[in-house]
Short mmCIF file of C-alpha atoms and ligand atoms in Angstrom, two decimals:
data_model
loop_
_atom_site.label_atom_id
_atom_site.label_comp_id
_atom_site.label_asym_id
_atom_site.label_seq_id
_atom_site.Cartn_x
_atom_site.Cartn_y
_atom_site.Cartn_z
CA MET A 1 4.40 0.10 10.95
CA ALA A 2 3.45 3.52 9.64
CA ASP A 3 4.22 6.75 11.49
CA ASP A 4 1.24 8.97 12.39
CA GLN A 5 -1.37 7.13 10.32
CA CYS A 6 -4.96 7.54 11.45
CA THR A 7 -7.36 4.62 11.27
CA TYR A 8 -9.69 6.45 8.92
CA SER A 9 -7.13 6.56 6.12
CA LEU A 10 -7.68 3.09 4.72
CA GLY A 11 -10.37 1.61 2.55
CA CYS A 12 -10.69 -1.34 4.92
CA TYR A 13 -11.62 1.07 7.74
CA GLY A 14 -14.45 2.59 5.75
CA ASN A 15 -12.85 5.41 3.78
CA SER A 16 -14.05 5.24 0.18
CA ASP A 17 -12.11 8.34 -0.88
CA VAL A 18 -8.70 6.67 -0.66
CA GLN A 19 -6.89 4.01 -2.66
CA THR A 20 -5.15 1.43 -0.50
CA PRO A 21 -5.62 -1.78 -2.50
CA ASN A 22 -2.75 -3.82 -1.07
CA ILE A 23 -3.54 -3.07 2.57
CA ASP A 24 -7.24 -3.66 1.87
CA GLN A 25 -6.34 -7.03 0.35
CA LEU A 26 -4.31 -7.88 3.45
CA ALA A 27 -7.39 -6.94 5.50
CA LYS A 28 -9.58 -9.21 3.39
CA GLU A 29 -7.25 -12.14 3.92
CA GLY A 30 -6.43 -11.39 7.55
CA LEU A 31 -8.12 -10.10 10.70
CA VAL A 32 -8.96 -6.39 11.08
CA PHE A 33 -8.92 -4.97 14.63
CA ASP A 34 -11.44 -2.19 15.29
CA ARG A 35 -10.44 -1.30 18.84
CA HIS A 36 -6.65 -1.30 18.79
CA TYR A 37 -4.94 1.47 20.80
CA ASN A 38 -1.48 2.84 21.28
CA THR A 39 -1.13 3.21 25.03
CA SER A 40 1.06 6.31 24.41
CA ALA A 41 0.21 8.15 21.18
CA ILE A 42 3.63 9.54 20.38
CA CYS A 43 6.47 8.12 18.28
CA MET A 44 9.26 7.42 20.77
CA ALA A 45 7.19 6.09 23.68
CA SER A 46 4.94 4.00 21.45
CA ARG A 47 7.88 2.32 19.70
CA ALA A 48 9.43 1.48 23.07
CA SER A 49 6.14 -0.19 24.08
CA VAL A 50 5.91 -2.05 20.75
CA PHE A 51 9.40 -3.52 21.14
CA THR A 52 9.07 -4.47 24.81
CA GLY A 53 5.39 -5.20 25.48
CA MET A 54 5.34 -2.77 28.40
CA TYR A 55 3.61 0.47 29.28
CA GLU A 56 5.64 3.64 28.93
CA TYR A 57 6.14 4.03 32.70
CA LYS A 58 8.04 0.71 32.59
CA THR A 59 10.04 1.33 29.38
CA GLY A 60 11.04 4.70 30.88
CA CYS A 61 11.43 6.09 27.40
CA ASN A 62 9.93 9.18 25.75
CA PHE A 63 10.90 12.62 24.42
CA ASP A 64 11.43 14.96 27.40
CA HIS A 65 12.19 11.92 29.60
CA GLY A 66 15.18 10.00 28.31
CA ASP A 67 16.66 7.03 26.50
CA MET A 68 15.84 3.38 27.09
CA HIS A 69 18.05 1.53 29.55
CA PRO A 70 19.95 -1.53 28.24
CA GLU A 71 18.25 -3.98 30.62
CA VAL A 72 14.87 -2.93 29.15
CA TRP A 73 16.07 -3.39 25.57
CA ASP A 74 17.49 -6.82 26.50
CA ARG A 75 13.88 -7.99 26.90
CA SER A 76 12.66 -6.71 23.53
CA TYR A 77 11.24 -9.03 20.86
CA PRO A 78 14.18 -8.70 18.42
CA LYS A 79 16.61 -9.80 21.15
CA PHE A 80 14.49 -12.80 22.13
CA LEU A 81 13.94 -13.87 18.53
CA ARG A 82 17.58 -13.64 17.58
CA LYS A 83 18.54 -15.77 20.59
CA SER A 84 16.06 -18.35 19.28
CA GLY A 85 17.66 -18.57 15.86
CA TYR A 86 15.71 -15.99 13.88
CA LEU A 87 17.39 -13.63 11.47
CA THR A 88 16.39 -10.14 12.60
CA ALA A 89 15.98 -7.15 10.32
CA PHE A 90 15.02 -3.55 10.88
CA ALA A 91 14.53 -0.63 8.51
CA GLY A 92 13.31 2.92 8.95
CA LYS A 93 12.69 5.01 12.03
CA PHE A 94 13.92 3.23 15.13
CA GLY A 95 12.52 6.03 17.25
CA PHE A 96 14.69 5.91 20.36
CA GLU A 97 18.19 5.11 21.54
CA VAL A 98 19.45 2.72 24.16
CA GLU A 99 21.91 4.15 26.67
CA GLY A 100 25.44 3.15 25.70
CA GLU A 101 24.21 1.19 22.66
CA GLY A 102 22.60 3.86 20.47
CA LEU A 103 20.38 2.34 17.80
CA CYS A 104 21.36 -1.28 18.60
CA GLU A 105 22.35 -1.95 14.99
CA SER A 106 24.44 -4.92 16.11
CA ASP A 107 21.32 -6.71 17.37
CA PHE A 108 20.08 -7.07 13.79
CA ASP A 109 21.33 -9.25 10.93
CA PHE A 110 20.00 -6.75 8.39
CA TRP A 111 20.02 -3.05 9.18
CA GLY A 112 18.26 -0.27 7.30
CA GLY A 113 17.47 1.83 10.36
CA SER A 114 18.30 5.50 10.88
CA PRO A 115 18.46 7.87 13.84
CA GLY A 116 15.96 10.53 14.83
CA GLN A 117 13.08 11.21 12.47
CA THR A 118 14.91 9.73 9.42
CA SER A 119 14.60 11.40 6.00
CA TYR A 120 12.26 11.03 3.06
CA GLN A 121 15.44 11.34 0.95
CA THR A 122 16.75 7.78 0.74
CA ALA A 123 20.27 9.08 0.09
CA ALA A 124 20.21 10.88 3.46
CA ASN A 125 19.57 7.61 5.36
CA LYS A 126 23.10 6.19 5.62
CA SER A 127 22.13 2.53 5.93
CA MET A 128 19.76 2.76 2.93
CA GLN A 129 22.01 4.56 0.45
CA LYS A 130 22.33 1.60 -1.91
CA TYR A 131 18.61 1.95 -2.74
CA ALA A 132 18.76 5.69 -3.40
CA GLU A 133 19.28 5.57 -7.15
CA ILE A 134 16.23 3.44 -7.94
CA TYR A 135 14.10 4.67 -5.03
CA PRO A 136 15.11 8.25 -4.19
CA HIS A 137 12.06 8.59 -1.90
CA SER A 138 12.44 6.47 1.21
CA THR A 139 9.03 4.79 1.35
CA LEU A 140 9.60 2.41 -1.57
CA SER A 141 13.23 1.89 -0.53
CA TYR A 142 11.90 0.12 2.56
CA GLY A 143 9.81 -2.16 0.34
CA GLU A 144 12.97 -3.06 -1.59
CA PHE A 145 14.87 -3.62 1.67
CA GLY A 146 12.09 -5.98 2.72
CA ARG A 147 12.39 -7.93 -0.52
CA ASP A 148 16.14 -8.31 -0.02
CA VAL A 149 15.68 -9.60 3.54
CA ILE A 150 13.06 -12.13 2.43
CA ARG A 151 15.25 -13.40 -0.44
CA GLU A 152 18.35 -13.64 1.73
CA SER A 153 16.53 -15.45 4.55
CA VAL A 154 15.21 -18.04 2.13
CA GLN A 155 18.69 -18.52 0.69
CA ARG A 156 20.07 -19.07 4.19
CA ASP A 157 17.10 -21.29 5.05
CA LYS A 158 16.45 -19.44 8.30
CA PRO A 159 13.29 -17.99 9.85
CA PHE A 160 13.26 -14.21 9.92
CA CYS A 161 11.64 -11.30 11.75
CA LEU A 162 11.50 -8.19 9.59
CA SER A 163 10.35 -4.92 11.16
CA ILE A 164 9.84 -1.93 8.90
CA SER A 165 9.03 1.45 10.40
CA PHE A 166 8.03 3.74 7.57
CA LYS A 167 8.53 7.46 7.98
CA ALA A 168 5.28 8.12 6.14
CA PRO A 169 2.91 9.84 6.61
CA HIS A 170 4.80 11.81 9.32
CA ARG A 171 5.63 15.44 8.58
CA PRO A 172 7.33 17.09 6.69
CA VAL A 173 4.79 16.81 3.88
CA GLU A 174 7.04 15.32 1.20
CA PRO A 175 5.22 12.58 -0.72
CA ASP A 176 6.94 10.61 -3.47
CA PRO A 177 6.39 12.65 -6.67
CA ARG A 178 5.93 9.45 -8.69
CA PHE A 179 2.44 9.27 -7.13
CA ASN A 180 1.47 12.92 -7.72
CA SER A 181 -1.40 11.96 -10.00
CA ILE A 182 -3.17 9.65 -7.52
CA TYR A 183 -5.14 12.31 -5.64
CA GLU A 184 -4.83 15.26 -8.01
CA GLY A 185 -7.98 17.33 -7.65
CA SER A 186 -9.55 14.84 -5.23
CA THR A 187 -11.98 15.77 -2.49
CA PHE A 188 -12.24 13.97 0.83
CA THR A 189 -15.22 13.54 3.14
CA LYS A 190 -14.62 15.16 6.50
CA PRO A 191 -15.15 13.04 9.61
CA ALA A 192 -18.56 13.59 11.21
CA ASN A 193 -16.91 15.14 14.30
CA PHE A 194 -14.83 17.60 12.24
CA GLY A 195 -14.45 21.17 13.44
CA ARG A 196 -14.34 23.35 16.52
CA GLU A 197 -18.10 23.09 17.10
CA HIS A 198 -17.50 19.44 18.03
CA GLY A 199 -14.74 20.29 20.52
CA VAL A 200 -16.46 22.65 22.97
CA HIS A 201 -17.17 19.79 25.42
CA LEU A 202 -13.52 18.69 25.56
CA SER A 203 -11.27 19.71 28.45
CA GLN A 204 -9.52 23.07 28.59
CA GLN A 205 -6.32 21.14 29.32
CA SER A 206 -6.45 19.42 25.93
CA LYS A 207 -6.61 22.84 24.28
CA ALA A 208 -3.42 24.04 26.00
CA GLY A 209 -1.07 22.20 23.67
CA ARG A 210 -0.06 22.58 20.05
CA GLN A 211 -2.66 20.04 18.92
CA TYR A 212 -5.36 22.70 19.28
CA GLU A 213 -3.74 25.46 17.26
CA ARG A 214 -2.75 23.04 14.53
CA PHE A 215 -6.34 22.82 13.39
CA THR A 216 -5.80 26.25 11.89
CA SER A 217 -2.00 26.49 11.49
CA TRP A 218 -1.96 23.25 9.50
CA ASN A 219 -4.95 24.40 7.42
CA TYR A 220 -7.46 21.69 8.26
CA ASP A 221 -10.01 24.50 8.49
CA THR A 222 -9.15 26.23 5.21
CA ASP A 223 -7.70 23.53 2.91
CA TYR A 224 -8.90 20.14 4.10
CA ASP A 225 -8.80 18.53 0.64
CA GLY A 226 -5.33 19.86 -0.13
CA VAL A 227 -3.90 18.71 3.21
CA MET A 228 -5.52 15.27 2.98
CA ALA A 229 -4.44 14.75 -0.64
CA LYS A 230 -0.78 14.96 0.43
CA TYR A 231 -1.33 12.90 3.58
CA ASN A 232 -3.10 10.17 1.65
CA GLN A 233 -0.45 10.26 -1.09
CA LEU A 234 2.19 9.50 1.56
CA ILE A 235 0.10 6.51 2.66
CA TYR A 236 -0.44 5.38 -0.94
CA ALA A 237 3.32 4.76 -1.24
CA ILE A 238 3.27 2.59 1.90
CA ASP A 239 0.51 0.59 0.27
CA VAL A 240 2.72 0.04 -2.79
CA ALA A 241 5.60 -1.07 -0.53
CA VAL A 242 3.28 -3.53 1.24
CA GLY A 243 2.46 -4.96 -2.19
CA MET A 244 6.18 -5.30 -3.02
CA ILE A 245 6.78 -7.29 0.16
CA ARG A 246 3.78 -9.58 -0.32
CA THR A 247 4.76 -10.28 -3.93
CA GLU A 248 8.24 -11.31 -2.79
CA LEU A 249 6.84 -13.64 -0.11
CA GLU A 250 4.82 -15.35 -2.87
CA ALA A 251 7.79 -15.47 -5.24
CA GLN A 252 9.97 -17.09 -2.58
CA GLY A 253 7.30 -19.64 -1.72
CA ILE A 254 6.96 -18.65 1.94
CA ALA A 255 3.72 -16.63 1.88
CA GLU A 256 1.80 -19.48 3.52
CA ASN A 257 4.20 -19.58 6.45
CA THR A 258 4.70 -15.89 7.16
CA VAL A 259 2.64 -13.76 9.54
CA ILE A 260 2.16 -10.08 8.68
CA PHE A 261 1.23 -7.26 11.07
CA TYR A 262 0.24 -3.84 9.75
CA THR A 263 -0.20 -0.91 12.15
CA SER A 264 0.87 2.64 13.03
CA ASP A 265 2.85 3.97 15.99
CA ASN A 266 0.06 6.42 16.82
CA GLY A 267 -3.08 7.79 15.23
CA TYR A 268 -3.61 11.26 13.87
CA ILE A 269 -6.21 13.94 14.39
CA CYS A 270 -7.06 15.49 11.03
CA GLY A 271 -9.44 18.22 12.17
CA SER A 272 -11.75 16.14 14.37
CA HIS A 273 -13.10 18.24 17.27
CA GLY A 274 -11.02 21.13 15.90
CA TYR A 275 -7.61 19.65 16.64
CA GLY A 276 -4.64 18.42 14.59
CA SER A 277 -1.75 15.97 15.24
CA LYS A 278 -1.54 13.28 17.96
CA VAL A 279 -0.65 12.72 21.67
CA LEU A 280 -4.13 13.38 23.17
CA PRO A 281 -6.44 10.55 24.35
CA MET A 282 -9.15 11.06 21.72
CA GLU A 283 -10.01 8.19 19.40
CA GLU A 284 -8.40 9.72 16.31
CA SER A 285 -4.96 9.87 17.94
CA SER A 286 -5.02 6.89 20.32
CA ARG A 287 -6.73 4.30 18.14
CA VAL A 288 -4.84 2.95 15.13
CA PRO A 289 -5.20 0.47 12.29
CA LEU A 290 -4.20 -3.10 13.04
CA ILE A 291 -4.39 -5.93 10.57
CA ILE A 292 -2.87 -9.32 11.29
CA TYR A 293 -2.61 -11.90 8.56
CA ASP A 294 -1.65 -15.37 9.70
CA PRO A 295 -2.29 -17.66 6.73
CA ARG A 296 -2.57 -20.62 9.11
CA SER A 297 -5.23 -19.10 11.36
CA LYS A 298 -8.93 -19.88 11.35
CA THR A 299 -9.88 -16.30 10.57
CA ALA A 300 -7.67 -16.09 7.45
CA GLY A 301 -9.67 -15.32 4.33
CA LYS A 302 -12.98 -14.95 6.17
CA GLN A 303 -13.03 -11.15 6.19
CA GLU A 304 -13.61 -11.11 9.92
CA ARG A 305 -13.19 -8.17 12.25
CA CYS A 306 -12.17 -8.06 15.89
CA GLY A 307 -13.94 -5.67 18.24
CA GLU A 308 -12.05 -6.70 21.37
CA LEU A 309 -9.76 -4.28 23.17
CA THR A 310 -6.09 -4.59 22.15
CA GLY A 311 -3.01 -2.41 22.47
CA ASN A 312 0.54 -1.76 21.28
CA ILE A 313 1.80 -3.58 24.39
CA ASP A 314 0.43 -6.77 22.75
CA PHE A 315 2.86 -6.85 19.81
CA ALA A 316 5.92 -8.20 21.60
CA PRO A 317 4.03 -11.01 23.40
CA SER A 318 2.21 -11.91 20.16
CA ILE A 319 5.43 -12.12 18.17
CA LEU A 320 7.10 -14.24 20.86
CA ASP A 321 4.06 -16.49 21.04
CA LEU A 322 4.04 -17.00 17.25
CA ALA A 323 7.69 -18.02 17.46
CA GLY A 324 7.03 -20.44 20.30
CA ILE A 325 9.03 -18.39 22.80
CA PRO A 326 7.65 -18.07 26.38
CA ILE A 327 6.25 -14.61 27.16
CA PRO A 328 8.19 -13.02 30.03
CA GLU A 329 6.15 -11.91 33.04
CA ASN A 330 7.33 -8.32 32.91
CA MET A 331 5.31 -7.74 29.73
CA ASP A 332 1.98 -5.93 30.25
CA GLY A 333 0.49 -7.05 26.96
CA GLN A 334 -0.95 -10.37 25.94
CA SER A 335 -0.66 -12.55 22.86
CA LEU A 336 -3.24 -11.82 20.16
CA THR A 337 -2.95 -15.28 18.66
CA LYS A 338 -6.10 -16.48 20.45
CA LEU A 339 -8.08 -13.75 18.73
CA LEU A 340 -6.81 -15.03 15.40
CA LYS A 341 -8.66 -18.25 16.20
CA ASN A 342 -11.75 -16.61 17.66
CA PRO A 343 -11.99 -12.81 17.21
CA ASN A 344 -14.93 -12.55 19.64
CA LYS A 345 -13.16 -13.94 22.66
CA GLY A 346 -10.16 -12.34 24.33
CA GLY A 347 -8.44 -8.98 24.45
CA HIS A 348 -8.12 -6.76 27.50
CA GLU A 349 -10.77 -5.97 30.10
CA GLN A 350 -9.11 -2.59 30.48
CA LEU A 351 -6.10 -0.68 29.16
CA ALA A 352 -4.34 2.47 30.29
CA PHE A 353 -3.66 5.36 27.95
CA MET A 354 -1.13 7.98 28.99
CA ASN A 355 0.46 11.20 27.88
CA VAL A 356 3.43 12.57 29.79
CA TRP A 357 4.88 14.64 26.97
CA GLY A 358 4.41 18.33 26.18
CA PRO A 359 3.00 21.09 28.39
CA GLY A 360 1.99 19.92 31.89
CA ALA A 361 -1.63 20.86 31.20
CA THR A 362 -1.92 18.28 28.41
CA THR A 363 -0.50 15.39 30.45
CA SER A 364 -3.19 12.93 31.49
CA LEU A 365 -4.03 9.34 32.26
CA SER A 366 -7.01 7.47 30.83
CA CYS A 367 -8.58 4.10 31.40
CA LEU A 368 -10.26 2.29 28.52
CA THR A 369 -12.66 -0.60 28.75
CA ARG A 370 -14.59 -2.40 26.04
CA GLN A 371 -17.27 0.29 26.16
CA TYR A 372 -15.97 3.35 27.98
CA LYS A 373 -13.07 5.77 28.12
CA TYR A 374 -12.39 7.77 31.27
CA THR A 375 -9.71 10.49 31.41
CA TYR A 376 -8.57 12.49 34.42
CA TRP A 377 -7.11 15.88 33.57
CA TRP A 378 -5.24 16.65 36.77
CA TYR A 379 -3.81 20.05 35.83
CA GLY A 380 -5.17 23.31 37.15
CA ASP A 381 -4.23 26.98 37.42
CA ASP A 382 -5.95 30.38 37.73
CA SER A 383 -8.17 29.68 34.72
CA ILE A 384 -8.37 25.85 34.50
CA GLU A 385 -9.94 23.41 36.97
CA PRO A 386 -9.02 19.70 37.05
CA ALA A 387 -11.51 17.87 34.84
CA GLU A 388 -12.88 14.45 33.96
CA GLU A 389 -14.08 13.05 30.66
CA LEU A 390 -16.25 9.99 30.25
CA PHE A 391 -17.18 8.72 26.80
CA ASP A 392 -19.54 5.89 25.98
CA LEU A 393 -17.73 4.64 22.90
CA LYS A 394 -20.33 2.02 22.08
CA ASN A 395 -23.12 4.60 21.75
CA ASP A 396 -20.94 7.60 20.96
CA PRO A 397 -17.88 6.46 18.98
CA LEU A 398 -17.21 10.02 17.80
CA GLU A 399 -16.90 11.26 21.42
CA LEU A 400 -19.48 14.00 21.04
CA ILE A 401 -20.95 13.82 24.57
CA ASN A 402 -18.98 13.91 27.81
CA GLN A 403 -21.17 11.84 30.15
CA VAL A 404 -19.28 12.53 33.35
CA ASN A 405 -22.02 14.74 34.83
CA ASN A 406 -24.97 12.83 33.38
CA PRO A 407 -27.01 11.34 36.29
CA GLU A 408 -27.70 8.26 34.17
CA TYR A 409 -23.98 7.53 34.09
CA VAL A 410 -23.22 7.87 37.80
CA SER A 411 -22.64 4.19 38.31
CA VAL A 412 -20.53 3.87 35.15
CA ARG A 413 -18.53 6.90 36.21
CA ASN A 414 -17.85 5.44 39.64
CA THR A 415 -16.78 2.12 38.13
CA MET A 416 -14.50 3.87 35.65
CA ARG A 417 -12.96 5.96 38.43
CA GLU A 418 -12.15 2.75 40.27
CA LYS A 419 -10.59 1.22 37.18
CA TYR A 420 -8.61 4.39 36.60
CA ASP A 421 -7.35 4.19 40.18
CA GLN A 422 -6.25 0.59 39.52
CA GLU A 423 -4.19 1.74 36.53
CA LEU A 424 -2.65 4.51 38.62
CA ALA A 425 -1.83 2.02 41.39
CA LYS A 426 0.04 -0.07 38.81
CA TRP A 427 1.93 3.03 37.74
CA ASN A 428 2.90 3.77 41.35
CA LYS A 429 4.03 0.21 41.90
CA GLU A 430 5.91 -0.42 38.67
CA ALA A 431 7.18 2.87 37.20
CA VAL A 432 10.92 3.05 36.63
CA GLU A 433 12.68 5.25 39.15
CA TYR A 434 14.61 7.19 36.53
CA ASN A 435 13.65 9.56 33.68
CA ASN A 436 11.04 11.43 35.70
CA TYR A 437 8.15 8.95 35.74
CA THR A 438 7.39 8.53 39.45
CA ARG A 439 6.07 12.08 39.93
CA TYR A 440 3.01 11.27 37.82
CA GLY A 441 1.87 8.87 40.52
CA THR A 442 1.02 12.00 42.53
CA LEU A 443 -0.02 14.29 39.66
CA PHE A 444 -2.54 11.79 38.26
CA ASP A 445 -4.01 10.98 41.69
CA ARG A 446 -7.66 12.12 41.80
CA THR A 447 -7.66 12.18 45.60
CA ILE A 448 -4.69 14.51 46.13
CA PRO A 449 -5.69 18.21 46.04
CA LEU A 450 -4.11 20.35 43.35
CA GLU A 451 -2.32 22.58 45.87
CA LYS A 452 -0.33 19.56 47.04
CA LYS A 453 0.92 18.82 43.54
CA ASP A 454 4.13 20.16 42.08
CA LEU A 455 3.02 22.04 38.95
CA LYS A 456 6.54 22.57 37.62
CA LYS A 457 7.08 20.60 34.43
CA1 LIG B 501 4.36 8.78 15.22
#
């Protein structure tokens, strides 16, 4: 799992300006998902959902909100797998802490994890120091950690579950200098929705956070090629690490019996609509790469793609399913293994997307279906009115036209409002009562007037 990697940063997702040969090869051999979303597009909350298969309002875990509670962690995929006899391994950015247990190091047989944002300096990541001499930059150190886990598991003749959470390409911009030549002097094609002129139709609320000013303060407007060269260089090293791991699986003779997932914890807006960074519900930040390679599946080697709706809440149930462990009912996600057999049948009818981090104005709830995305921006003040966005992603994948006031979309809008209300009802019913989640049941309610909402963050 990468950190802050946008979908359009890989050859297998249509970018011909980048070099990602190992991930592209994985895509060729596996199944590529074209509509995979992180239901919260921010590091901490997304990782909590990945581990537990639940929406953020049930993990109760995000920056500004609080740590995960131990009873939530107890139902995470590493805990279930270890109980079932798997060796468990984790390296990189864990992303959250569990109350009273910290990083849960003792739940893993192999530990290369680190607190907080971790460091690109391998020597600064305590659990990874033994790799620092050969791999002073952390990205390749995680590849080497992976190789060690694979070797050791084979020696012990035990099944294993290895989770690597790369720091790359998250800021600070510190790529491994050994790859400085890869994109030297390169130019990169801007996305077709790049720039402020493609953001005028987006809500005022979405412009109230730091994502809007970062279009200029992070130089997407003035130095797009320079910024993207460094970003893509960070991803290039992940690609090399993926190659290291796959080579070791082959060398140990277990490549035909090992399933690989490749994804990112959230997407990244690199100047689309005149924004930068993540968090917001737009495609660039909420949608991420997902490749699953199961050498035993029917789709393996057929270069197929999956256009069904999937989410980060699906990882835990999928991993349990692959291991033959029953999926607990508290999980919101579903196993993706059926899609590995038939990529045209399955996935979600609808998914929620949420942001409850950052300034109150930028908090919002969205409902996604196979074709549409509806967002309710509840916030208002002297200059901003509550707003709705409706995008027809099938006919407008770049989100260039907000259809919410288009008479031709009245019936779609009404249906999407209903589906949104269903997602909100789930929130009201199931949100944890701690860490400040229940108040959003009122804030996100379309039918409660603004003056009855508590605007204080
Ligand atoms: Ca992230």
